[in-house]
CSV table of C-alpha atoms in Angstrom, one decimal:
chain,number,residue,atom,x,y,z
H,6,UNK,CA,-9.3,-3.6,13.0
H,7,UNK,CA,-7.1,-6.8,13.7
H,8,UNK,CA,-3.4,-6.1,12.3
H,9,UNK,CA,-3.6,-9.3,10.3
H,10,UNK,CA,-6.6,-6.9,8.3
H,11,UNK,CA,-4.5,-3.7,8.6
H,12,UNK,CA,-1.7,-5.4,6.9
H,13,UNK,CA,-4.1,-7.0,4.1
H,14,UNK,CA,-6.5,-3.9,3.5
H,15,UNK,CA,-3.1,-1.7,2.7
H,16,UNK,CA,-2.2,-1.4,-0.8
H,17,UNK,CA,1.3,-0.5,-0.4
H,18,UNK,CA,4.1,-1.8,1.9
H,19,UNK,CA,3.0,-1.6,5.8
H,20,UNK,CA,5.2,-0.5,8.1
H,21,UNK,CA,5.2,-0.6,11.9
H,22,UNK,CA,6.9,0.0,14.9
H,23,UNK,CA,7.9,-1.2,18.5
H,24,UNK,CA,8.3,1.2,21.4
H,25,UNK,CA,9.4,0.5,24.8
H,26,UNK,CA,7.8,1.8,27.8
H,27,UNK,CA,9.6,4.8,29.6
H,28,UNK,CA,12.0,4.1,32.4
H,29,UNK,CA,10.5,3.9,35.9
H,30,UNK,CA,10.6,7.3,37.3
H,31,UNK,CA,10.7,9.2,33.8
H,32,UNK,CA,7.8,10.6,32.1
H,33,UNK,CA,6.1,9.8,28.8
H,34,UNK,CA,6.6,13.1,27.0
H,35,UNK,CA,10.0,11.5,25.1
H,36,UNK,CA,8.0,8.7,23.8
H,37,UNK,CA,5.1,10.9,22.4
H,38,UNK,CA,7.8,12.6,20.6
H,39,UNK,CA,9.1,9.7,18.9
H,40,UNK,CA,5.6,8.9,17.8
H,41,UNK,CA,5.1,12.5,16.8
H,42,UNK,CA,8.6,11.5,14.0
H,43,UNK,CA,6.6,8.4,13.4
H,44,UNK,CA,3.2,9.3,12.6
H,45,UNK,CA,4.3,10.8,9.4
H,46,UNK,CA,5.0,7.0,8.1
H,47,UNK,CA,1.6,6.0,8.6
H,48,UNK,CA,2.6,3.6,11.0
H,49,UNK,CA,-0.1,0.7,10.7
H,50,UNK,CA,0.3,-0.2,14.5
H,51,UNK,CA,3.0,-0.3,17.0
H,52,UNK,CA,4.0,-2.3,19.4
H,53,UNK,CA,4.7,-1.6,23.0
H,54,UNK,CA,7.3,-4.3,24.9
H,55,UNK,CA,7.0,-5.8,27.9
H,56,UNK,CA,9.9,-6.3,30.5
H,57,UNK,CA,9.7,-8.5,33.5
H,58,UNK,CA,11.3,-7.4,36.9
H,59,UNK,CA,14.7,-9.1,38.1
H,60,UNK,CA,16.5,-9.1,40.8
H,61,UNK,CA,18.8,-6.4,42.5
H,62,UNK,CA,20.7,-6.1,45.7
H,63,UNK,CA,21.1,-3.2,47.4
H,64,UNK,CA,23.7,-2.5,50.0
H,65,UNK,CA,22.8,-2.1,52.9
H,66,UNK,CA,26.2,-1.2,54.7
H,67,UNK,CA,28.1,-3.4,56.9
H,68,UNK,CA,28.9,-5.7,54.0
H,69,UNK,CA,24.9,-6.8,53.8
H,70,UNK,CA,22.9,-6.5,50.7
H,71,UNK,CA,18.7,-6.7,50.4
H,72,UNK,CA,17.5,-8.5,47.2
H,73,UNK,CA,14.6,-7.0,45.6
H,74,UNK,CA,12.3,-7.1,42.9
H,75,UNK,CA,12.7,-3.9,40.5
H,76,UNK,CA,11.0,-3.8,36.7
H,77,UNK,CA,12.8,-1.1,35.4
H,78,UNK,CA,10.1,-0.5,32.4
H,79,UNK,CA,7.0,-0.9,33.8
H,80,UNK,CA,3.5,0.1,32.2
H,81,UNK,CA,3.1,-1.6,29.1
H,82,UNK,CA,-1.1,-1.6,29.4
H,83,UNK,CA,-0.9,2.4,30.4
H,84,UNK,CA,0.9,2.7,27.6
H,85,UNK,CA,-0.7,1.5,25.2
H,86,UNK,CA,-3.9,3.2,26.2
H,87,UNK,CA,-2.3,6.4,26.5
H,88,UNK,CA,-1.1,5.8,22.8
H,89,UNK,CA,-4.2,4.5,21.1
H,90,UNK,CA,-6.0,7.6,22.6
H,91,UNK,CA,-4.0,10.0,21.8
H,92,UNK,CA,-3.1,9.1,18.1
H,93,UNK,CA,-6.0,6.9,17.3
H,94,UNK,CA,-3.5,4.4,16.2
H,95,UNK,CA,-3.9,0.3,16.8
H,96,UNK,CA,-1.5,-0.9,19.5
H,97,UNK,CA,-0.4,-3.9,20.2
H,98,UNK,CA,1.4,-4.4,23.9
H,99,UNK,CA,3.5,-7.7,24.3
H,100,UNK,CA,2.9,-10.6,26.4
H,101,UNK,CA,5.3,-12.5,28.1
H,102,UNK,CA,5.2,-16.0,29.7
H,103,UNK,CA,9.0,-14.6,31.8
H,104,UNK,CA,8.1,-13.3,34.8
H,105,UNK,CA,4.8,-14.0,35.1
H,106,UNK,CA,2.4,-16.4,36.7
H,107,UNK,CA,-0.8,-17.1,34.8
H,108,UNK,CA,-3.2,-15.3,37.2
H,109,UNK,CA,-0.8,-12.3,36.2
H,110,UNK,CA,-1.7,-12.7,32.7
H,111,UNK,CA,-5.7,-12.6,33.2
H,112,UNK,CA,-5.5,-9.7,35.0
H,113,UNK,CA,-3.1,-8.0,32.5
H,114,UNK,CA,-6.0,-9.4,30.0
H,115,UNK,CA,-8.6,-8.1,31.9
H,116,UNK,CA,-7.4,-4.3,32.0
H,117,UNK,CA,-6.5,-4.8,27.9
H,118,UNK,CA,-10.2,-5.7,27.5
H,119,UNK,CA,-11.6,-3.0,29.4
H,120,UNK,CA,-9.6,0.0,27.3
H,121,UNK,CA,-11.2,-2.3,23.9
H,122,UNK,CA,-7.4,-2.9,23.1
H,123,UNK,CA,-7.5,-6.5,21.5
H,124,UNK,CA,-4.3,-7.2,19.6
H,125,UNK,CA,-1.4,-8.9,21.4
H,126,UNK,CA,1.8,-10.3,20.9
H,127,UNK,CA,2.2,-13.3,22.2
H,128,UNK,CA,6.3,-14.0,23.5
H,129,UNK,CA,7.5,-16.6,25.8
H,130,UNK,CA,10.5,-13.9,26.9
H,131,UNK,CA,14.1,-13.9,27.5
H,132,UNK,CA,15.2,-15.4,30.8
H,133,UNK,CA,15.8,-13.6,33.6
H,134,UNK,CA,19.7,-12.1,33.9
H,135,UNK,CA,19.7,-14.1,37.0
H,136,UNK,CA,19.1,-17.7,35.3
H,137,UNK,CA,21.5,-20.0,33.1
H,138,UNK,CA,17.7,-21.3,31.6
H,139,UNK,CA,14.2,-20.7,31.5
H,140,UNK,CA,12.5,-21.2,34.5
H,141,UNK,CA,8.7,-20.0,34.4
H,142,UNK,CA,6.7,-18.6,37.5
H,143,UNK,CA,5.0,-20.5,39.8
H,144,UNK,CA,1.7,-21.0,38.0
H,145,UNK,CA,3.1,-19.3,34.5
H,146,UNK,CA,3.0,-20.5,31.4
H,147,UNK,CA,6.6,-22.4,29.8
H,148,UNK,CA,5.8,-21.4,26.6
H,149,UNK,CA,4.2,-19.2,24.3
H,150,UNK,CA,1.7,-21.7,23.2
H,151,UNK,CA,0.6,-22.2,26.6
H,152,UNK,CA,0.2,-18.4,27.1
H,153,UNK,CA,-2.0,-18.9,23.4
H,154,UNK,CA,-4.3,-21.6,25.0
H,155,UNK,CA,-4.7,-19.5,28.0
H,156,UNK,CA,-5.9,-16.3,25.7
H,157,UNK,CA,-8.0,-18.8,23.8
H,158,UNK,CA,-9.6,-19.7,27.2
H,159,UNK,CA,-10.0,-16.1,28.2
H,160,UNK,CA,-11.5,-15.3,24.2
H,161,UNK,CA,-14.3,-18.9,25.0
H,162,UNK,CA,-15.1,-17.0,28.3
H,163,UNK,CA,-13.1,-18.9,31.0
H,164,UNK,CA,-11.3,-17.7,33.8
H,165,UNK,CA,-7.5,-19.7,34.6
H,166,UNK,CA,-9.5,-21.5,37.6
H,167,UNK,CA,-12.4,-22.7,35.1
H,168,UNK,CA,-15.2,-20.4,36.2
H,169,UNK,CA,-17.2,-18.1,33.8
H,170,UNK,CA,-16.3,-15.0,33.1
H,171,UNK,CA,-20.0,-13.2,33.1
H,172,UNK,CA,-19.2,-10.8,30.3
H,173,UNK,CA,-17.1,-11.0,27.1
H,174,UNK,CA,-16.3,-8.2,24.7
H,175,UNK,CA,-13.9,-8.0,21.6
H,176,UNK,CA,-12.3,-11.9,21.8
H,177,UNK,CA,-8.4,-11.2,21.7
H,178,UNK,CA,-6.5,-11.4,18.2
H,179,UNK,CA,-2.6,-12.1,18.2
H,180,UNK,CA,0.8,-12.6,16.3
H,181,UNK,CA,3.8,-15.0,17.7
H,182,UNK,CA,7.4,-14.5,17.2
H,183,UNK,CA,9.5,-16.6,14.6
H,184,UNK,CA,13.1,-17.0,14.3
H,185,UNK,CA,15.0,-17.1,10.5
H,186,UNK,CA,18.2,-18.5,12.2
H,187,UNK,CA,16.2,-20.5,14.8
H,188,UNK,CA,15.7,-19.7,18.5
H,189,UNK,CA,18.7,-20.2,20.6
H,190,UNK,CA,17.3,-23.2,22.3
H,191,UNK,CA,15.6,-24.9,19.7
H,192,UNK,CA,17.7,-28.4,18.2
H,193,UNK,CA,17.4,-27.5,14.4
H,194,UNK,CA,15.5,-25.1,12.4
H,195,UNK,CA,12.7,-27.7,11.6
H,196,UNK,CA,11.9,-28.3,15.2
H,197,UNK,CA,11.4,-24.5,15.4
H,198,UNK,CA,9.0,-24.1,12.9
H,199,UNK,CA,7.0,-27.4,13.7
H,200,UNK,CA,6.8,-25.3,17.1
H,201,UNK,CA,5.7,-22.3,15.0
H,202,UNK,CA,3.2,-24.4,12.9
H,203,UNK,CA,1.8,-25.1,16.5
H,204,UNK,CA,1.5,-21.5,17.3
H,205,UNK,CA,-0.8,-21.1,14.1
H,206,UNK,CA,-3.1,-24.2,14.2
H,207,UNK,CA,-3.5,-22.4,18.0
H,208,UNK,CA,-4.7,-18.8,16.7
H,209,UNK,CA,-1.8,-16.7,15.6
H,210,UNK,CA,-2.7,-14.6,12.8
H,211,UNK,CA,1.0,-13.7,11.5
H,212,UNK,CA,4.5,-14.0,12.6
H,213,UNK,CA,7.4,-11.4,13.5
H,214,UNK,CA,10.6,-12.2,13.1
H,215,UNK,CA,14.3,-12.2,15.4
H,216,UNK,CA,16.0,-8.9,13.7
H,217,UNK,CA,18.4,-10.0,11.0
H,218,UNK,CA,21.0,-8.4,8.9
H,219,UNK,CA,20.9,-11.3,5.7
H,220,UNK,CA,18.2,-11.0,3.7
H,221,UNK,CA,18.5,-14.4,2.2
H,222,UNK,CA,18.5,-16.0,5.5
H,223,UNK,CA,14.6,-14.5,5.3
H,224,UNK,CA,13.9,-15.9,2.3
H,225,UNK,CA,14.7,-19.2,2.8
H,226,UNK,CA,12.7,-19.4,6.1
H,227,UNK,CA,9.6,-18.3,4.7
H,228,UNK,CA,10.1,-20.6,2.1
H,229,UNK,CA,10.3,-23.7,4.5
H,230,UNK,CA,7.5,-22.3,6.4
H,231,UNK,CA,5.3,-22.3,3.2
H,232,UNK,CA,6.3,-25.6,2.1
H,233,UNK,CA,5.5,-26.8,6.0
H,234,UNK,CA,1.8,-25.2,5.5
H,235,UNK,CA,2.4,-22.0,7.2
H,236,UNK,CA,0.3,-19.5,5.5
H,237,UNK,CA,0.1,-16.2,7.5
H,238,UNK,CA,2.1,-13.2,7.4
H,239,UNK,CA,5.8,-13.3,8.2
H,240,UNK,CA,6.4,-9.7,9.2
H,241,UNK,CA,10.3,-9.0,9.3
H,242,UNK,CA,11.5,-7.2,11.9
H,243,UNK,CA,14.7,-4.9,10.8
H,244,UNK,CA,17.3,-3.0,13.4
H,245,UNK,CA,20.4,-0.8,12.2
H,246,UNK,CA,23.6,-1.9,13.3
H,247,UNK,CA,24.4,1.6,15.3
H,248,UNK,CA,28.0,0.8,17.1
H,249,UNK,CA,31.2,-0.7,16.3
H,250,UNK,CA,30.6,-3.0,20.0
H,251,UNK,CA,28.0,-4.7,18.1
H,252,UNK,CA,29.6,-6.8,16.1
H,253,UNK,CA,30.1,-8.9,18.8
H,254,UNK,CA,27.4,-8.0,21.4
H,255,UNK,CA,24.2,-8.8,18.7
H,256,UNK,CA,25.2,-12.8,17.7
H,257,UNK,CA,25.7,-13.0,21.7
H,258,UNK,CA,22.7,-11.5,22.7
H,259,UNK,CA,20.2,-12.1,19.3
H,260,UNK,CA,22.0,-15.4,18.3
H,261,UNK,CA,22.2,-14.1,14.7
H,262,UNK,CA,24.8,-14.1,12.3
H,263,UNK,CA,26.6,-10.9,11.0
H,264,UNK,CA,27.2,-10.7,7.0
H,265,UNK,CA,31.2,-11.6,6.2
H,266,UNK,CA,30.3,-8.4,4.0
H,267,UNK,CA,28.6,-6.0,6.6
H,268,UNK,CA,31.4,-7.3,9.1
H,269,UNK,CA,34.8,-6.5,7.2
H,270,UNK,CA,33.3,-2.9,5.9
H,271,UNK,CA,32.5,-2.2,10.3
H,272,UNK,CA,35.4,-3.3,10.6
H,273,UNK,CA,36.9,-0.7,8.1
H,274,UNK,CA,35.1,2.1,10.6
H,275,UNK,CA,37.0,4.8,12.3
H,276,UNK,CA,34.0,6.5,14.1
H,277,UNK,CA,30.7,5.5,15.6
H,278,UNK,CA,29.9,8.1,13.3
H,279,UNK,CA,31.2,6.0,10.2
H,280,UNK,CA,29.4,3.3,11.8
H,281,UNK,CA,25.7,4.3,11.9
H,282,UNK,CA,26.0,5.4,8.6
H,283,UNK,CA,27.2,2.1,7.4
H,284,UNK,CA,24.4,0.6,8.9
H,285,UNK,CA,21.9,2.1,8.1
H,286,UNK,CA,23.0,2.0,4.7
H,287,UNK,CA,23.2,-1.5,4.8
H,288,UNK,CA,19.5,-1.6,5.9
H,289,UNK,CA,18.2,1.1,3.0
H,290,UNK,CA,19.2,-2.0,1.2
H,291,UNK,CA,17.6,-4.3,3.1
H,292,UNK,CA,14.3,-2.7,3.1
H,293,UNK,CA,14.5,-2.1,-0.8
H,294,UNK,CA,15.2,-5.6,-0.9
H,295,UNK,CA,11.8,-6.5,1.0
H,296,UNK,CA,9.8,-3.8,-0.7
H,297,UNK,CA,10.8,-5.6,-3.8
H,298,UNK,CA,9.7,-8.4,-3.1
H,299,UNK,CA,5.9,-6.8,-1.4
H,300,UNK,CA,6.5,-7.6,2.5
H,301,UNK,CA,5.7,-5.4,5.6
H,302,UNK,CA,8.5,-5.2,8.3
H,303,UNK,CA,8.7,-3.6,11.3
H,304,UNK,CA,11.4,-1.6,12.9
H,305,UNK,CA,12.7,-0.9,16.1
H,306,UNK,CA,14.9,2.3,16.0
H,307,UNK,CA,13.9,6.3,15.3
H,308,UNK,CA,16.7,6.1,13.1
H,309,UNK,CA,15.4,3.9,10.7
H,310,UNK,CA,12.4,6.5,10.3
H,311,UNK,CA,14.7,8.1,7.7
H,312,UNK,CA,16.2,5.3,6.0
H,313,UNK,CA,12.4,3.4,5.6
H,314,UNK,CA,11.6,6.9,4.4
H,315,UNK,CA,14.5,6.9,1.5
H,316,UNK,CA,13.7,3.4,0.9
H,317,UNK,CA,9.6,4.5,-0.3
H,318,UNK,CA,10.0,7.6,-1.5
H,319,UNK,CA,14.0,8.3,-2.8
H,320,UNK,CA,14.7,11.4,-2.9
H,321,UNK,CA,11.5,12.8,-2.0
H,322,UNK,CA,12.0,12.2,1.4
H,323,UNK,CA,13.4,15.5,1.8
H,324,UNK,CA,9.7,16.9,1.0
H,325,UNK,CA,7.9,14.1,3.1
H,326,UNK,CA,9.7,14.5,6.5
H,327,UNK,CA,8.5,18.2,6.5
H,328,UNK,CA,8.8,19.7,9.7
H,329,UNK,CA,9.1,16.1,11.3
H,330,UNK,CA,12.3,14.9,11.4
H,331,UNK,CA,15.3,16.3,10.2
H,332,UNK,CA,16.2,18.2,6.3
H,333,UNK,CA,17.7,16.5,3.3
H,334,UNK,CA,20.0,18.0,1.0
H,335,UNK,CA,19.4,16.5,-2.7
H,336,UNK,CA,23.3,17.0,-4.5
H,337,UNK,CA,22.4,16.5,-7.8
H,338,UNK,CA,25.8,16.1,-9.1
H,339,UNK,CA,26.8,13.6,-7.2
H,340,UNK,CA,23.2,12.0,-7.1
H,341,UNK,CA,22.8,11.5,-3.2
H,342,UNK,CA,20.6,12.4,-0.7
H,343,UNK,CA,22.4,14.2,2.9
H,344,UNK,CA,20.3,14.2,5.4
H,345,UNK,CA,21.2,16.4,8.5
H,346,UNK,CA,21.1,17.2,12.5
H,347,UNK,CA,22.5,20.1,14.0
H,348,UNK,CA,25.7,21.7,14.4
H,349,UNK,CA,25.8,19.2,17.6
H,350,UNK,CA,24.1,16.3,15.8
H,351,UNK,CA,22.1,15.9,19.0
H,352,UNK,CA,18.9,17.0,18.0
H,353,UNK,CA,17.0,16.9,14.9
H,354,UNK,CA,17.0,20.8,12.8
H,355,UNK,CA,13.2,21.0,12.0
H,356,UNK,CA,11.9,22.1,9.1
H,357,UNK,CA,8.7,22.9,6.8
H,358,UNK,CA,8.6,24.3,3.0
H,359,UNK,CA,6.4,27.5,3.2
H,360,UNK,CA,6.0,28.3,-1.1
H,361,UNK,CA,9.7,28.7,-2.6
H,362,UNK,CA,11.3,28.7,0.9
H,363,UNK,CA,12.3,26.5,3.9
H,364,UNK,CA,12.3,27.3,6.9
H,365,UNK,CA,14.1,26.1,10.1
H,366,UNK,CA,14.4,25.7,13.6
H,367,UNK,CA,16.1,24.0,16.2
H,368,UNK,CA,12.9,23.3,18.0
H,369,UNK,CA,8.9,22.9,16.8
H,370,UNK,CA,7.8,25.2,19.3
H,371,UNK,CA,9.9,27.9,18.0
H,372,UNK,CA,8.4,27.1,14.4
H,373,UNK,CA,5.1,27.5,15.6
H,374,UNK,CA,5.9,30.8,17.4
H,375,UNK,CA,6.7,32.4,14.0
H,376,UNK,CA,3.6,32.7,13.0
H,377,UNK,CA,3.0,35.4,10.2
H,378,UNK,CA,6.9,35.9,10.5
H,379,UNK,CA,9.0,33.6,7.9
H,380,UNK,CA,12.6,33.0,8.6
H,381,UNK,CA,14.3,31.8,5.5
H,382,UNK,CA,17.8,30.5,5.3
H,383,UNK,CA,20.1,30.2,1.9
H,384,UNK,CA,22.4,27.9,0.5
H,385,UNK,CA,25.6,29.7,2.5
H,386,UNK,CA,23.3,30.5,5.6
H,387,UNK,CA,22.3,26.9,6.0
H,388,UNK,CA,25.8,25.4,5.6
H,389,UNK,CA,27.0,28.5,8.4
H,390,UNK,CA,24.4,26.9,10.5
H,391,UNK,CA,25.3,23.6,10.2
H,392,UNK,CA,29.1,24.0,10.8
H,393,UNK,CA,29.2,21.9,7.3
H,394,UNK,CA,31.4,23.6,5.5
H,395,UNK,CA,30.5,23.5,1.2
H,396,UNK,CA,27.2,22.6,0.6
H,397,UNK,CA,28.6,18.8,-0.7
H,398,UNK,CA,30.7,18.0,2.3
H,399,UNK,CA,29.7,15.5,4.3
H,400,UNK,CA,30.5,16.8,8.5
H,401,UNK,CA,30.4,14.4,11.5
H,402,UNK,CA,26.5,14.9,11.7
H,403,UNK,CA,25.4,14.6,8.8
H,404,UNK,CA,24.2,11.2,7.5
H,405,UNK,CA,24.4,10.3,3.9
């Protein structure tokens, strides 16, 4: 099923996520367990990002250096496949115009049609690190709607160098990017969305947008898309501010503003600690925000697994994440929700509810070894174990 149909066959607010491929050289075992945390969210799709190579020089002694071409994330279409056949779940792999010559693109389209994976999102990509601008392959598309008319091509059955292509299956379905505070090389926000009109009278089926941290900033570009004649989905995409560094490093690198409010209370942080809290905090209210108000959005972070989570289901979260994620402890006098790691706050303290007890572990595999054999852990056991202190203390790794 197309996501356009996945996001209007759900009847309540869709969700999704965006992966990236492991680093060269590592395996894919890490990644399966984030999808493991994310399954239990009923993830509609997820996404899986491209990266182009770029340039590195190696020394070679003697004062010489070798350049040479290194793509530090390869294995988008692997990916993907291995994915959608191990969870049954739609994926959708990115597409870039960076870094990639048109004949690259059909053959990248020719392996996605042979493992019957047809959704796509379509990105001209960031520049490479070694470029002040844009500067396409030889033979590559400049722009996203160029890489569009190419699929389009490819979906009528023609090959880049006009001849047929003898068989055609599943004709390719995609979404394009969008940009609330306008992409950093567009004039004006109106010349960005006539480009994004463009996209859609071309074939895009919905829209994700540039991460933001102002809601109303969302709100006021869907309503100048509407009023332009832009009718598809406008799927928000939503990342936690995680670090103190970032208050500076995302308007450089994401060309979006930072809240005057969100800024002065990071500002106020004493810890990275203090400042993953605050942020996702800030995007629990985000996301209620945009649930309100009936949109998907897509995330791009494990950690927003929990806050999405609080954002649905409140309190119940602490039932919902069973054995997935972490534990939340419901303080009912002070009506909030702490949700916890372990004592190091590196990994995640599993859990599941077995009748009137909980039970824990440090690790799913030693859950599943119990068996017949029910460890249970009580109030002043589970506050030993977490190096917490009183029950309604909030400790270094725990996140309220």
């Amino acid at each position: 099923m197309r996501v356009v149909d996945l996001i209007k066959n759900t009847n309540k607010t869709a969700f999704s996520f965006e992966v990236l491929p492991p680093l060269k050289g590592t395996g894919i075992e890490k990644l399966y367990q984030a999808i493991d945390t994310l399954r239990e969210f009923e993830p509609q799709y997820i996404n899986i990002t491209t990266h182009r190579s770029e340039y590195v020089y190696k020394e070679l002694g003697n004062g010489l250096f070798e350049r040479a071409r290194l793509r530090r994330r390869p294995g988008t279409v692997a990916v993907a496949a291995a994915i959608h056949n191990k969870y049954n779940i739609t994926t959708v792999p990115h597409i870039l115009c960076s870094g990639f010559s048109r004949e690259d693109i059909e053959y990248v389209l020719l392996d996605l049609q042979f493992l019957n994976i047809t959704d796509l999102l379509v990105l001209r990509g960031d520049k490479a690190k070694h470029e002040s601008t844009f500067v396409p392959e030889p033979n590559g598309p400049t722009h996203a709607l160029e890489l569009a008319e190419q699929i389009n091509d490819f979906n009528r059955g023609v090959f880049v160098d006009g001849s047929p292509i003898k068989v055609t299956n599943t004709p390719f379905s995609y979404g394009v990017a969008c940009y609330p505070e306008k992409h950093e090389e567009a004039p004006n926000l109106e010349q960005d969305i006539y480009w994004l009109k463009k996209k859609v009278e071309a074939g895009a089926e919905y829209a994700v947008t540039q991460l933001f941290y102002d809601n109303r900033k969302y709100f006021e570009f869907v309503k100048k898309v509407r009023e332009a004649g832009i009718n598809i989905p406008i799927i928000p995409g939503i990342k936690p501010f995680r670090k103190q560094s970032q208050l500076t490093v995302i308007p450089k690198t994401f060309k979006v503003d930072i809240p005057q409010e969100l800024a002065q209370e990071v500002l106020k942080c004493q810890t990275e600690e203090e400042t993953e809290a605050l942020g996702v905090e800030w995007c629990i209210h985000q996301c209620k925000e945009l649930i309100e108000h009936g949109v998907a959005f897509e995330t791009t972070c494990d950690t927003e697994v929990i806050l999405k989570g609080y954002a649905v289901w409140g309190i119940e979260i602490a039932k919902r994440l069973n054995g997935i994620f972490a534990f939340g402890v419901w303080e009912e006098k002070a009506k909030r929700l702490i949700l916890c790691r372990d004592r190091l706050g590196v990994k995640p303290l599993f859990y599941m509810i077995h009748g009137e007890e909980v039970i824990f572990a440090s690790e799913i595999k030693a859950m599943l070894a119990y068996d017949k054999k029910i460890a249970t852990v009580d109030r002043d056991g589970l506050c030993e174990l977490l190096a917490l202190g009183p029950a309604h203390t909030c400790g270094k790794t725990v996140y309220q």
